[in-house]
Amino acid sequence: PNHKADFWRTAEAQLRTLPSLKALVYWDSNDFDPVGLTRVDSSQASLTAFRAFVASDYVTSPGKNYLR
């Protein structure tokens, strides 16, 4: 049940190991077989961790700008 929140909590550290990454895609769906609900807001813990990830300095800093 905490898998998504754990994923977002470790996403920044994972990005740091991939300096040549050109895109980051996350499939946000209500029903994605075989994994089911993948929406970032499916739990409060997941949404909180996602918001922290997209607001992190590493993601939003100039020159390391993956999501904007």
Coordinates of N, CA and C in Angstrom, one line a residue:
P1 N 0.8 -1.2 0.0 CA 0.0 0.0 0.0 C 0.8 1.3 0.0
N2 N 2.1 1.2 0.4 CA 2.9 2.4 0.4 C 3.9 2.5 -0.8
H3 N 3.7 1.6 -1.7 CA 4.7 1.5 -2.8 C 4.8 2.8 -3.6
K4 N 3.7 3.5 -3.9 CA 3.8 4.7 -4.7 C 4.4 5.8 -3.9
A5 N 4.1 6.0 -2.6 CA 4.7 7.0 -1.8 C 6.2 6.7 -1.7
D6 N 6.6 5.5 -1.5 CA 8.0 5.1 -1.4 C 8.7 5.4 -2.7
F7 N 8.1 5.2 -3.8 CA 8.6 5.5 -5.1 C 8.9 7.0 -5.2
W8 N 8.0 7.8 -4.9 CA 8.2 9.3 -5.0 C 9.2 9.8 -4.0
R9 N 9.3 9.1 -2.9 CA 10.3 9.6 -1.9 C 11.7 9.3 -2.3
T10 N 11.9 8.3 -3.2 CA 13.2 7.9 -3.7 C 13.5 8.4 -5.1
A11 N 12.5 9.0 -5.7 CA 12.6 9.5 -7.1 C 13.8 10.4 -7.4
E12 N 14.0 11.4 -6.5 CA 15.1 12.4 -6.6 C 16.4 11.7 -6.6
A13 N 16.6 10.8 -5.7 CA 17.9 10.0 -5.6 C 18.1 9.2 -6.8
Q14 N 17.0 8.6 -7.4 CA 17.1 7.9 -8.6 C 17.5 8.8 -9.8
L15 N 16.9 10.0 -9.9 CA 17.3 10.9 -10.9 C 18.7 11.3 -10.9
R16 N 19.3 11.5 -9.7 CA 20.7 11.9 -9.5 C 21.6 10.8 -10.1
T17 N 21.2 9.6 -10.3 CA 22.0 8.6 -10.9 C 21.9 8.5 -12.4
L18 N 21.0 9.3 -12.9 CA 20.8 9.3 -14.4 C 20.9 10.7 -15.0
P19 N 22.1 11.3 -15.0 CA 22.4 12.6 -15.4 C 22.1 12.9 -16.9
S20 N 22.0 11.9 -17.7 CA 21.8 12.1 -19.1 C 20.3 11.9 -19.5
L21 N 19.5 11.7 -18.5 CA 18.0 11.4 -18.8 C 17.4 12.6 -19.5
K22 N 16.6 12.4 -20.5 CA 16.0 13.4 -21.3 C 14.5 13.6 -21.0
A23 N 13.9 12.6 -20.4 CA 12.5 12.7 -20.2 C 12.1 11.7 -19.0
L24 N 11.1 12.1 -18.3 CA 10.6 11.3 -17.2 C 9.0 11.2 -17.4
V25 N 8.5 10.0 -17.6 CA 7.1 9.8 -17.8 C 6.5 8.9 -16.7
Y26 N 5.4 9.3 -16.2 CA 4.7 8.5 -15.2 C 3.3 8.4 -15.7
W27 N 2.8 7.2 -15.8 CA 1.4 6.9 -16.3 C 0.5 7.1 -15.2
D28 N -0.4 8.1 -15.2 CA -1.3 8.4 -14.2 C -2.7 8.0 -14.7
S29 N -3.2 6.9 -14.1 CA -4.4 6.3 -14.7 C -5.3 5.7 -13.5
N30 N -6.6 5.7 -13.8 CA -7.5 5.1 -12.9 C -7.5 3.6 -13.0
D31 N -7.2 3.0 -14.1 CA -7.2 1.6 -14.3 C -6.2 1.2 -15.3
F32 N -5.0 0.8 -14.9 CA -4.0 0.4 -15.8 C -3.6 -1.0 -15.5
D33 N -4.1 -1.9 -16.3 CA -3.8 -3.3 -16.1 C -2.3 -3.6 -16.4
P34 N -1.6 -4.4 -15.7 CA -2.0 -5.2 -14.6 C -1.8 -4.6 -13.2
V35 N -1.4 -3.4 -13.2 CA -1.0 -2.8 -11.9 C -2.1 -2.1 -11.1
G36 N -3.2 -1.7 -11.8 CA -4.3 -1.0 -11.2 C -4.2 0.5 -11.1
L37 N -4.7 1.1 -10.0 CA -4.7 2.5 -9.9 C -3.3 3.1 -9.7
T38 N -2.9 3.9 -10.7 CA -1.6 4.5 -10.6 C -1.6 6.0 -10.4
R39 N -2.7 6.6 -10.1 CA -2.8 8.1 -9.9 C -2.0 8.5 -8.7
V40 N -1.3 9.6 -8.8 CA -0.5 10.1 -7.7 C -1.3 10.5 -6.5
D41 N -2.6 10.8 -6.7 CA -3.4 11.2 -5.6 C -4.3 10.0 -5.1
S42 N -3.9 8.8 -5.3 CA -4.7 7.6 -4.8 C -4.6 7.5 -3.3
S43 N -3.6 8.1 -2.7 CA -3.5 8.1 -1.2 C -2.9 9.5 -0.8
Q44 N -3.1 9.9 0.4 CA -2.6 11.1 0.9 C -1.0 11.0 0.9
A45 N -0.5 9.9 1.3 CA 0.9 9.7 1.4 C 1.6 9.8 0.1
S46 N 0.9 9.2 -0.9 CA 1.5 9.3 -2.3 C 1.5 10.7 -2.8
L47 N 0.4 11.4 -2.6 CA 0.3 12.8 -3.1 C 1.3 13.7 -2.4
T48 N 1.4 13.5 -1.1 CA 2.4 14.3 -0.4 C 3.8 14.1 -0.9
A49 N 4.2 12.8 -1.1 CA 5.5 12.5 -1.6 C 5.7 13.0 -3.0
F50 N 4.7 12.9 -3.8 CA 4.8 13.4 -5.2 C 5.0 14.9 -5.2
R51 N 4.3 15.7 -4.4 CA 4.4 17.1 -4.3 C 5.8 17.5 -3.8
A52 N 6.3 16.8 -2.9 CA 7.7 17.0 -2.4 C 8.7 16.8 -3.5
F53 N 8.5 15.7 -4.3 CA 9.4 15.4 -5.4 C 9.4 16.5 -6.4
V54 N 8.3 17.0 -6.9 CA 8.2 17.9 -8.0 C 8.6 19.3 -7.5
A55 N 8.6 19.5 -6.2 CA 9.1 20.8 -5.6 C 10.5 20.8 -5.2
S56 N 11.2 19.7 -5.3 CA 12.6 19.6 -4.8 C 13.5 20.5 -5.6
D57 N 14.6 21.0 -5.0 CA 15.5 21.9 -5.7 C 16.2 21.2 -6.8
Y58 N 16.4 19.9 -6.7 CA 17.1 19.2 -7.8 C 16.3 19.1 -9.1
V59 N 15.0 19.0 -8.9 CA 14.1 18.9 -10.0 C 13.8 20.3 -10.6
T60 N 13.7 21.3 -9.8 CA 13.3 22.6 -10.3 C 14.5 23.6 -10.5
S61 N 15.7 23.2 -10.2 CA 16.9 24.1 -10.3 C 17.2 24.3 -11.8
P62 N 17.6 25.5 -12.2 CA 18.1 25.7 -13.6 C 19.2 24.8 -13.9
G63 N 19.2 24.2 -15.1 CA 20.3 23.3 -15.5 C 20.0 21.9 -15.1
K64 N 19.1 21.7 -14.2 CA 18.7 20.3 -13.8 C 17.2 20.2 -13.9
N65 N 16.6 20.9 -14.8 CA 15.2 21.1 -14.9 C 14.5 20.0 -15.7
Y66 N 14.1 19.0 -15.0 CA 13.5 17.8 -15.6 C 12.0 18.0 -15.9
L67 N 11.3 18.6 -15.1 CA 9.8 18.6 -15.2 C 9.2 19.9 -15.6
R68 N 10.0 21.0 -15.8 CA 9.4 22.2 -16.2 C 10.0 22.7 -17.6

